[in-house]
Coordinates of N, CA, C and O in Angstrom, one line a residue:
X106 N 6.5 41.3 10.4 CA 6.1 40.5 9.2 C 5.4 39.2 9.7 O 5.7 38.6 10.7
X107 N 4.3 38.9 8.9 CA 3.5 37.7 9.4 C 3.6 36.4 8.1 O 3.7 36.5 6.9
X108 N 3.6 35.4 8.8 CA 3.9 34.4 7.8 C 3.3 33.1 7.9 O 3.6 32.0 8.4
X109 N 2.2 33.4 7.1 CA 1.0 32.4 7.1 C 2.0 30.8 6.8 O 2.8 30.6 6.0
X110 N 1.4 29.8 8.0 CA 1.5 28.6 7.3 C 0.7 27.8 6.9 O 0.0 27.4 7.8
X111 N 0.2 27.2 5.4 CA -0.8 26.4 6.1 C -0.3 24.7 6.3 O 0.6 24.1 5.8
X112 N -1.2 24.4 7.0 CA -0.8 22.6 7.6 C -1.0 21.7 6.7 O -0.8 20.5 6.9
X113 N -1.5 22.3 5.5 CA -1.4 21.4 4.1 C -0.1 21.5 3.6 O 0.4 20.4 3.5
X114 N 0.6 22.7 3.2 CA 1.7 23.1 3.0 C 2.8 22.2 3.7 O 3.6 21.4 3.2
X115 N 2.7 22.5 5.0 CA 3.8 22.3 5.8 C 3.9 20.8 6.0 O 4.9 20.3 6.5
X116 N 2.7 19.7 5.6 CA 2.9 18.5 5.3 C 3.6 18.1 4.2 O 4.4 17.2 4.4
X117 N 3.5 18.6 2.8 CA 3.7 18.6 1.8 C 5.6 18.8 2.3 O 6.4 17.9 2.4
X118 N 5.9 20.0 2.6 CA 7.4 20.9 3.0 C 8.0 19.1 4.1 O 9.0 18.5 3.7
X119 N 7.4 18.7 5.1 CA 7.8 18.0 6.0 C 7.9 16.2 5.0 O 8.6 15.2 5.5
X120 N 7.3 16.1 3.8 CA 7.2 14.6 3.3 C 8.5 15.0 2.3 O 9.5 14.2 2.3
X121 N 8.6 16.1 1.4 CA 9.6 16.6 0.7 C 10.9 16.3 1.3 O 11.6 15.5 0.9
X122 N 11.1 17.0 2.6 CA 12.3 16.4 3.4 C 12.7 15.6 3.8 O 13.9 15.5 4.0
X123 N 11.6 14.5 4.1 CA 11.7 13.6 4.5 C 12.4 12.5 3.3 O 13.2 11.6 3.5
X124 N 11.9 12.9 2.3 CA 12.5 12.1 0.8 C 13.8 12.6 0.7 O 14.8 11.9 0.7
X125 N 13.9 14.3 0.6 CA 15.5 13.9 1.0 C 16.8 13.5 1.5 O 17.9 13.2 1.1
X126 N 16.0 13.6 2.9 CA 17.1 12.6 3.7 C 16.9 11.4 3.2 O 18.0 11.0 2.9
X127 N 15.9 10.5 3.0 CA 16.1 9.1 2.4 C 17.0 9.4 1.2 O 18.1 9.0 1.6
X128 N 17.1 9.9 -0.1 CA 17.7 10.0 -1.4 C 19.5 10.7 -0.8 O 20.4 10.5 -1.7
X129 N 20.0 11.3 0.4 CA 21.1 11.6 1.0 C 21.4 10.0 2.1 O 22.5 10.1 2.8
X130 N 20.6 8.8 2.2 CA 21.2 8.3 3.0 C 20.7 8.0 4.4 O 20.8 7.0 5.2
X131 N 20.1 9.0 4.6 CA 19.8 9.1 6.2 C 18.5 8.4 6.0 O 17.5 9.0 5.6
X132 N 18.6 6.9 6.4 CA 17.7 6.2 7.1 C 16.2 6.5 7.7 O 15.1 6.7 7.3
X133 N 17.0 6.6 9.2 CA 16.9 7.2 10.2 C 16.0 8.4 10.1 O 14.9 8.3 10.6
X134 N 16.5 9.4 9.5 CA 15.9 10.7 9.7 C 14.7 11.0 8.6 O 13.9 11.9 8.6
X135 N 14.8 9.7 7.3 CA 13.7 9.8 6.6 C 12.7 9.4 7.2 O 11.6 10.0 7.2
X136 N 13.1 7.9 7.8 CA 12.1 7.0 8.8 C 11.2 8.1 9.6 O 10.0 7.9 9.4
X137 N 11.5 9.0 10.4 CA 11.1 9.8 11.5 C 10.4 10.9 10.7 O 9.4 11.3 11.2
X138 N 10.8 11.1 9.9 CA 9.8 12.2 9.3 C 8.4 11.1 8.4 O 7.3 11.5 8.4
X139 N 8.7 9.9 7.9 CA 7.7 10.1 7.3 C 6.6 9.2 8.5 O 5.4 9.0 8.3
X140 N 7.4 8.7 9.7 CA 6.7 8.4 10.7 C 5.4 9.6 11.4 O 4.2 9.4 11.6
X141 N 6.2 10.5 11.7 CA 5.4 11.8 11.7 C 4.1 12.1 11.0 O 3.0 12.4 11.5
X142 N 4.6 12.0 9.3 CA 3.7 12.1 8.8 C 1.9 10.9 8.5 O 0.7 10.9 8.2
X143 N 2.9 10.4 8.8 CA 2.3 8.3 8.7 C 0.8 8.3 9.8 O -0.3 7.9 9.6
X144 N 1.5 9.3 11.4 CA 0.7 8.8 12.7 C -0.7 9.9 12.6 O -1.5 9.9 13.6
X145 N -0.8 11.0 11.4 CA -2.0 12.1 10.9 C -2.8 11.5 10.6 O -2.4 10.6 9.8
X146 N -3.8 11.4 10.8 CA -5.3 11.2 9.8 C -4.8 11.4 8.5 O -3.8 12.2 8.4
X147 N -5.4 10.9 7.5 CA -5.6 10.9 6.2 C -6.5 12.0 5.9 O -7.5 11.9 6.6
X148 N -6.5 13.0 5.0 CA -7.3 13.6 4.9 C -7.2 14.3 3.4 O -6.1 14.6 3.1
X149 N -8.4 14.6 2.3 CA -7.8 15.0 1.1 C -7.3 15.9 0.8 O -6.8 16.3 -0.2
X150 N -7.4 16.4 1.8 CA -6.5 18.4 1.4 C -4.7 18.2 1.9 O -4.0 19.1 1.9
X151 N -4.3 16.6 2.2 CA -2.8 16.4 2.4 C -2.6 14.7 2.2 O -2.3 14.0 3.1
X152 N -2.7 14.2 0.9 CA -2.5 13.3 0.6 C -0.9 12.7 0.8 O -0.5 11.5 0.5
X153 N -0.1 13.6 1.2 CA 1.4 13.5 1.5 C 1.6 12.8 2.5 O 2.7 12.2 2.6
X154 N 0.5 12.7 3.6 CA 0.1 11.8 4.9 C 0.7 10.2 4.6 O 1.7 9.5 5.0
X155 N -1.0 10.0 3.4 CA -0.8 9.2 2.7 C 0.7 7.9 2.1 O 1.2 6.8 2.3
X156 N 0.8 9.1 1.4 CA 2.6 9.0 0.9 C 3.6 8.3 1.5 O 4.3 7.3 1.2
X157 N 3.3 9.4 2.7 CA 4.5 9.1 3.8 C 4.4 7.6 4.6 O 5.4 6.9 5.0
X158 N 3.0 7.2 4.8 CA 2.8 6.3 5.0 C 3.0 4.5 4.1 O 3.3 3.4 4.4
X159 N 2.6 4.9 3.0 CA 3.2 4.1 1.7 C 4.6 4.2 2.0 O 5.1 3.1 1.8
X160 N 5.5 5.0 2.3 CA 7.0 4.8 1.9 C 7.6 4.1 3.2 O 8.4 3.2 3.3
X161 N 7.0 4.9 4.5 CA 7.4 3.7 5.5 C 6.8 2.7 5.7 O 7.6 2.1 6.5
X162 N 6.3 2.3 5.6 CA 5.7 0.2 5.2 C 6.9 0.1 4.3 O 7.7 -0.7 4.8
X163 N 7.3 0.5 3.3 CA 8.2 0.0 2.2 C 9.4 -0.3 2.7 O 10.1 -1.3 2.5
X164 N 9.7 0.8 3.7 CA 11.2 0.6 4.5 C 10.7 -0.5 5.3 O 11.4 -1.5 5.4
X165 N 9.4 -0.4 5.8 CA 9.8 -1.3 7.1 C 9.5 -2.9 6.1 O 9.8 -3.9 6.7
X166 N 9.0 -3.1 4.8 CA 8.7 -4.4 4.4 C 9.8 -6.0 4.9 O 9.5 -7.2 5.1
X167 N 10.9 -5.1 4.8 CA 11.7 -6.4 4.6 C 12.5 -6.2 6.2 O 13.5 -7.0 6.4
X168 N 12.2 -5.6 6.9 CA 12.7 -5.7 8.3 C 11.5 -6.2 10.1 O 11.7 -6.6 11.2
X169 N 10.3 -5.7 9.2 CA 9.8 -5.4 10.1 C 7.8 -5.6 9.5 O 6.8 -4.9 9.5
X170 N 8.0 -7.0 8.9 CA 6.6 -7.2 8.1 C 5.2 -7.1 8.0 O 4.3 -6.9 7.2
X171 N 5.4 -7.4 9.6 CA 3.9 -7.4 10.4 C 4.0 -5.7 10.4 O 3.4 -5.3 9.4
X172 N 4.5 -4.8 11.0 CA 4.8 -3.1 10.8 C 4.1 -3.1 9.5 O 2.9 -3.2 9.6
X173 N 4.6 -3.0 8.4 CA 4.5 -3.2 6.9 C 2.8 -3.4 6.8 O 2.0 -2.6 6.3
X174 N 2.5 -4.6 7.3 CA 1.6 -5.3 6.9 C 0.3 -4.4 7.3 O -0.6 -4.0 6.5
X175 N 0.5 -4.1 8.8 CA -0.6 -2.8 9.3 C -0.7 -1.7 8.9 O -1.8 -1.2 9.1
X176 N 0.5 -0.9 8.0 CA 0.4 0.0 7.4 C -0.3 0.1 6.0 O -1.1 1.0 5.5
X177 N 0.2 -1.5 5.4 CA -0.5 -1.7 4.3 C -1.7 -1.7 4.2 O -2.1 -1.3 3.1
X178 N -2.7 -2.1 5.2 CA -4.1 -2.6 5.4 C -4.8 -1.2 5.8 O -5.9 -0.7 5.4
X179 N -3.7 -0.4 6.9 CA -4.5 1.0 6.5 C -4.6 1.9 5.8 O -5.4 2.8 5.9
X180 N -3.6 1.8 5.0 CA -4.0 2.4 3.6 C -4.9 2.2 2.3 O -5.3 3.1 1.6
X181 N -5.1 0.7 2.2 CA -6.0 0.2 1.9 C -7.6 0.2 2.3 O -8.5 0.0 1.5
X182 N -7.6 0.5 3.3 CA -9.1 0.8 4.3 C -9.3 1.6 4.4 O -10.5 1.8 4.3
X183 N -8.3 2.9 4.6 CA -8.9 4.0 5.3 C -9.5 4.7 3.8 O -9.3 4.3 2.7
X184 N -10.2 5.7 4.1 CA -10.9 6.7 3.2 C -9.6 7.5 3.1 O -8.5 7.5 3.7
X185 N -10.3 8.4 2.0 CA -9.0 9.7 2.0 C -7.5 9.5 1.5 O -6.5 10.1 1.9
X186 N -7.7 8.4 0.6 CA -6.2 8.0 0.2 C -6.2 8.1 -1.2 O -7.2 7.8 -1.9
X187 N -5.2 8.5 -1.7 CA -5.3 8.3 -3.3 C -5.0 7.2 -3.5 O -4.0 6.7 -3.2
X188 N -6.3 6.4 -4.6 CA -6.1 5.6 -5.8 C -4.7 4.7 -5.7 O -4.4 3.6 -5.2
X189 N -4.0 5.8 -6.5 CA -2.7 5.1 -6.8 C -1.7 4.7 -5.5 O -1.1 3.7 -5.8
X190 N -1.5 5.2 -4.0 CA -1.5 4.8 -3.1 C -1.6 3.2 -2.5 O -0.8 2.4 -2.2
X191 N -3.5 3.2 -2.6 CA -4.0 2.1 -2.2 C -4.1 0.7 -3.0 O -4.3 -0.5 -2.8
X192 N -3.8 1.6 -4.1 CA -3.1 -0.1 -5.3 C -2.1 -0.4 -4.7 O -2.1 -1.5 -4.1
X193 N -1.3 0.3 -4.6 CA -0.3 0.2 -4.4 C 0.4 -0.9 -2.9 O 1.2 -1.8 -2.9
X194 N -0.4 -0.4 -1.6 CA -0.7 -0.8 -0.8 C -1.2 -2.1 -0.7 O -0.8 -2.7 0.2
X195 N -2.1 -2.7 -1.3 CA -3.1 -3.2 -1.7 C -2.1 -4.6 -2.7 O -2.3 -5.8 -2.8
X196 N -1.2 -4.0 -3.2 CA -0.7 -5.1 -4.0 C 0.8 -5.4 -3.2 O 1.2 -6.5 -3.1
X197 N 1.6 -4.0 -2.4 CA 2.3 -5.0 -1.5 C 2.0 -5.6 0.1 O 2.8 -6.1 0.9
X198 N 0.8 -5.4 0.0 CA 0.2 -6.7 1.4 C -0.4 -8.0 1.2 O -0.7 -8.9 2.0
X199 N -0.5 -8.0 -0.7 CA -0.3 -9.3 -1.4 C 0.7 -10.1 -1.1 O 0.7 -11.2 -0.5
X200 N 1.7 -9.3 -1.5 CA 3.2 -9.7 -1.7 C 3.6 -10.2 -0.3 O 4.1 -11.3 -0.4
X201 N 3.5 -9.6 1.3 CA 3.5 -9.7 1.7 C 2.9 -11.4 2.4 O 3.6 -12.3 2.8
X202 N 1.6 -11.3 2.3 CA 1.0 -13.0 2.2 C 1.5 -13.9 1.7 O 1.5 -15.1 2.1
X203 N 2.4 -13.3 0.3 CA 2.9 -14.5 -0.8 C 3.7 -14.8 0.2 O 3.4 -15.8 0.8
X204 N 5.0 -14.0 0.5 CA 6.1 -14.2 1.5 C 5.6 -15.6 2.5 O 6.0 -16.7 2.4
X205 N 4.6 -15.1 3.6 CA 4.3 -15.4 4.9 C 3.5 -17.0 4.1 O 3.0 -17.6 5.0
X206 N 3.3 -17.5 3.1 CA 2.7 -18.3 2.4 C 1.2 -18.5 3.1 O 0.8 -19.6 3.5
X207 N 0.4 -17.2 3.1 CA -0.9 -17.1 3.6 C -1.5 -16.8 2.5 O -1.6 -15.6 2.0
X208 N -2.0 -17.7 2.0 CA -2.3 -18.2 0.7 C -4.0 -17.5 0.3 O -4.2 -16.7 -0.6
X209 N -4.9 -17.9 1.2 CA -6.0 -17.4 1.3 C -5.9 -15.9 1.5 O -6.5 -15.2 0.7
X210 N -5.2 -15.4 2.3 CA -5.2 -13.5 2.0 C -4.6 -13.5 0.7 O -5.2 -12.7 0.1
X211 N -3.8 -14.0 0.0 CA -3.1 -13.4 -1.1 C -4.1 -13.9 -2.1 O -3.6 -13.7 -3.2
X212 N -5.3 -14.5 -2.3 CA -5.9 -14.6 -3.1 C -7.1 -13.4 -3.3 O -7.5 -12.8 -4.2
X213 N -7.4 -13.2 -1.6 CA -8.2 -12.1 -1.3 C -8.1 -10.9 -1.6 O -8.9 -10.4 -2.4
X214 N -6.9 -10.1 -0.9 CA -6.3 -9.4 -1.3 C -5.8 -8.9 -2.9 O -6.1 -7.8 -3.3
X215 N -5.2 -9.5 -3.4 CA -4.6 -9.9 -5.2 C -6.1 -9.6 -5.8 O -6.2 -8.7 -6.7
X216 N -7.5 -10.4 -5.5 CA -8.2 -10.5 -6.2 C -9.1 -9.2 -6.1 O -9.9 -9.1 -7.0
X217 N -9.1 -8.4 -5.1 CA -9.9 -7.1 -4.4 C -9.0 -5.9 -5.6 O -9.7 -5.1 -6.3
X218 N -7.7 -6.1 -5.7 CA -6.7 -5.1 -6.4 C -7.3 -5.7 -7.7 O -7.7 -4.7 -8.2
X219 N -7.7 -6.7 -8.6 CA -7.8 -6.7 -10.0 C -8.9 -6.2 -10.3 O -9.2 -5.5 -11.3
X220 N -10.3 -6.7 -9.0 CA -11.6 -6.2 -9.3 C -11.5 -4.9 -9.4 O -11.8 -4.3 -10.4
X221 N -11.0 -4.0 -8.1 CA -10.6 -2.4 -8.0 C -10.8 -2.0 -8.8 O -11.8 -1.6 -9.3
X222 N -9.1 -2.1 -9.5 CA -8.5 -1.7 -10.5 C -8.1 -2.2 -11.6 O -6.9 -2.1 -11.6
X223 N -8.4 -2.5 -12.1 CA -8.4 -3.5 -13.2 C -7.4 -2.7 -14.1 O -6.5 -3.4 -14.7
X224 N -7.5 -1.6 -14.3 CA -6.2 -0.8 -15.7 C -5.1 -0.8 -14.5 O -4.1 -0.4 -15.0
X225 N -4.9 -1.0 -13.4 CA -3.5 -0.2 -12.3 C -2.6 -1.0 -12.9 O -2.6 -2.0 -13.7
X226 N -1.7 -0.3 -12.4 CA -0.1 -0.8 -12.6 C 0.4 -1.8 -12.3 O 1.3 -2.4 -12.9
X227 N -0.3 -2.4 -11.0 CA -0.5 -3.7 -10.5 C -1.6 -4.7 -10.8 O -1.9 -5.6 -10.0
X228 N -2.2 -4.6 -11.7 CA -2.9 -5.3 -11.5 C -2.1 -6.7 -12.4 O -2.0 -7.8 -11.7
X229 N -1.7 -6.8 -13.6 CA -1.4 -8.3 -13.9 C -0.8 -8.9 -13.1 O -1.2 -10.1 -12.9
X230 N 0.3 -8.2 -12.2 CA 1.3 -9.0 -11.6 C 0.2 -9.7 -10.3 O 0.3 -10.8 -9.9
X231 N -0.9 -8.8 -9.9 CA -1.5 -9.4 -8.8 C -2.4 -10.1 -9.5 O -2.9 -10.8 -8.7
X232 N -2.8 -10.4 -10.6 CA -4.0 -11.5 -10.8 C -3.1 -13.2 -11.4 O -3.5 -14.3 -11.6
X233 N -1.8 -12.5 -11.4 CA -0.6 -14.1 -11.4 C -0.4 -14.4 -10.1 O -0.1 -15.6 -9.7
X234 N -0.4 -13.1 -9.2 CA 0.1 -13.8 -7.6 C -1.2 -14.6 -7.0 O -1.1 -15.6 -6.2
X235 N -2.5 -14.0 -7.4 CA -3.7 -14.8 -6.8 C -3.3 -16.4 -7.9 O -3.4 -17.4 -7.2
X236 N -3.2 -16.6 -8.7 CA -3.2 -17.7 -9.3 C -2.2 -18.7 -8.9 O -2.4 -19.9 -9.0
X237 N -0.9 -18.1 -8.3 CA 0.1 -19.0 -7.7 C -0.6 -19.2 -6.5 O -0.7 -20.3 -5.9
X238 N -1.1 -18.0 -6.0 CA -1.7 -18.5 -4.5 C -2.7 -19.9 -4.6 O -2.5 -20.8 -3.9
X239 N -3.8 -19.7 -5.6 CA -4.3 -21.1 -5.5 C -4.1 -22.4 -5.8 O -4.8 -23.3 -5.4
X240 N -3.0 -22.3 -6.7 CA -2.4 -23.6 -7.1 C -1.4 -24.1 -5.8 O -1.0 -25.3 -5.7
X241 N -1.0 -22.9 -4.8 CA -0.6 -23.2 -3.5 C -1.1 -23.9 -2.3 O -0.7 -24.5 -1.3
X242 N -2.4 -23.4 -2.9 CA -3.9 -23.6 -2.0 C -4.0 -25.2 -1.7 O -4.4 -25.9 -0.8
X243 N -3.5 -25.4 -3.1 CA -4.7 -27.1 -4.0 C -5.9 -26.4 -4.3 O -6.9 -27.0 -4.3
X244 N -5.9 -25.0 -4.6 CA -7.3 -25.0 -5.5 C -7.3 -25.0 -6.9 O -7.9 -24.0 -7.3
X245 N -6.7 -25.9 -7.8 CA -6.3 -26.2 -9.1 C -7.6 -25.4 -10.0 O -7.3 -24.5 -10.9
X246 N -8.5 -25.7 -9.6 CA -9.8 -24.9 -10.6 C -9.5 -23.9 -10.3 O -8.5 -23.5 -10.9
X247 N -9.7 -23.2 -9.7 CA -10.2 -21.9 -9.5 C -8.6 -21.3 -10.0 O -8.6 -20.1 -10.4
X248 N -7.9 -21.7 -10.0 CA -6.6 -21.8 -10.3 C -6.4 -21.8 -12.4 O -5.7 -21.1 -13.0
X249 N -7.2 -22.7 -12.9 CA -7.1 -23.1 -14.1 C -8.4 -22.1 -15.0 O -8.3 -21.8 -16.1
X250 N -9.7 -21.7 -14.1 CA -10.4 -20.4 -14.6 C -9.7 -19.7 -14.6 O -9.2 -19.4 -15.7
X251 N -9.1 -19.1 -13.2 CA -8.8 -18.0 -12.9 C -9.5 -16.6 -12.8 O -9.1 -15.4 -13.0
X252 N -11.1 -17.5 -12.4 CA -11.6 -15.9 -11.8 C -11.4 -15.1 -10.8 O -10.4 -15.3 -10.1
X253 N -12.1 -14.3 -10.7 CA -11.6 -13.1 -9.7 C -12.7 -13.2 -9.0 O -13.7 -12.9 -9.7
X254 N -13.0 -13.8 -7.5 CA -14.3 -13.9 -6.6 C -13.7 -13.2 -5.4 O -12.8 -13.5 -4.6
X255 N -14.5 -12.3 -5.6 CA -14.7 -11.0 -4.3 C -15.8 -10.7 -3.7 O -16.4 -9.7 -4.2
X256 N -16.5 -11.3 -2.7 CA -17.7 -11.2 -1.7 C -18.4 -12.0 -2.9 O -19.3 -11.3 -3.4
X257 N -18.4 -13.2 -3.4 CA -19.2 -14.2 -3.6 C -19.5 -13.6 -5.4 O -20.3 -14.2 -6.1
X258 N -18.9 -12.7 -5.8 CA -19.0 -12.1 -7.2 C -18.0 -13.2 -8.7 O -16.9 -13.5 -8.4
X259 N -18.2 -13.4 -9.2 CA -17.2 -13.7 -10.1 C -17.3 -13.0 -11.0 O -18.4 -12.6 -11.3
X260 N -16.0 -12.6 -11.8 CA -15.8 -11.4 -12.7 C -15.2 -12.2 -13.6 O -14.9 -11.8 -14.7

């Protein structure tokens, strides 16, 4: 008997598991699988890559930021990511800045996610984090418009 796999599949089969052991507890063994999955190219025929990499940044956010932070930024950059992913990404490497009180990335960042995406899931909460960021700044105006300037654009 022959038993075709394909490497789209078996990413899919490998991110599924990997969610299990996180939802059973196991840290550890989720971490490793979605690390696995995390260190693949991005590519659109296994957006599970993707996934896996959004969920360990998440683990690693609150232990390990800068980790987090690199994962966040290549999800955000790289091609071949879904949409909802790179909001996603994109709004906790905001969050991230807010933390680290790197005020200029979180306006950057925050304001790239509202231009993006403007209907996402994140987007109000990130066009309030760009606004605390400038009132953090001392940039009261830009703070009191509250436009969105992305490569010299205002929206």
């Amino acid at each position: 008997m022959t038993v075709l796999v394909n490497k789209n599949t078996y990413s899919a089969a490998e991110y599924f598991a990997a969610q299990c052991q996180e939802k059973q507890g196991d840290a550890p063994g989720a971490t490793a699988g979605y690390e696995r999955l995390a260190a693949r190219p991005f590519v659109p025929e296994s957006p599970y890559r993707a996934y896996a990499a959004l969920a360990l940044a998440a683990y690693r956010e609150a232990s390990a930021a800068e980790a987090a932070a690199g994962l966040f930024d290549r999800l955000a950059a790289e091609g071949n990511v879904p949409e909802d992913v790179r909001e996603e990404a994109l709004f906790r490497r905001a969050r991230l800045a807010f933390a680290a009180k790197d005020w200029d990335s979180v306006i950057e960042r925050a304001g790239r996610l509202v231009l993006l995406a403007p209907e996402s899931r994140f987007a109000a909460v990130a066009a309030r984090l760009r606004v605390r960021a400038a009132l953090e700044a001392g940039r009261h105006i830009e703070a009191a418009v509250a436009p969105v300037i992305v490569s010299g654009c205002w929206m």
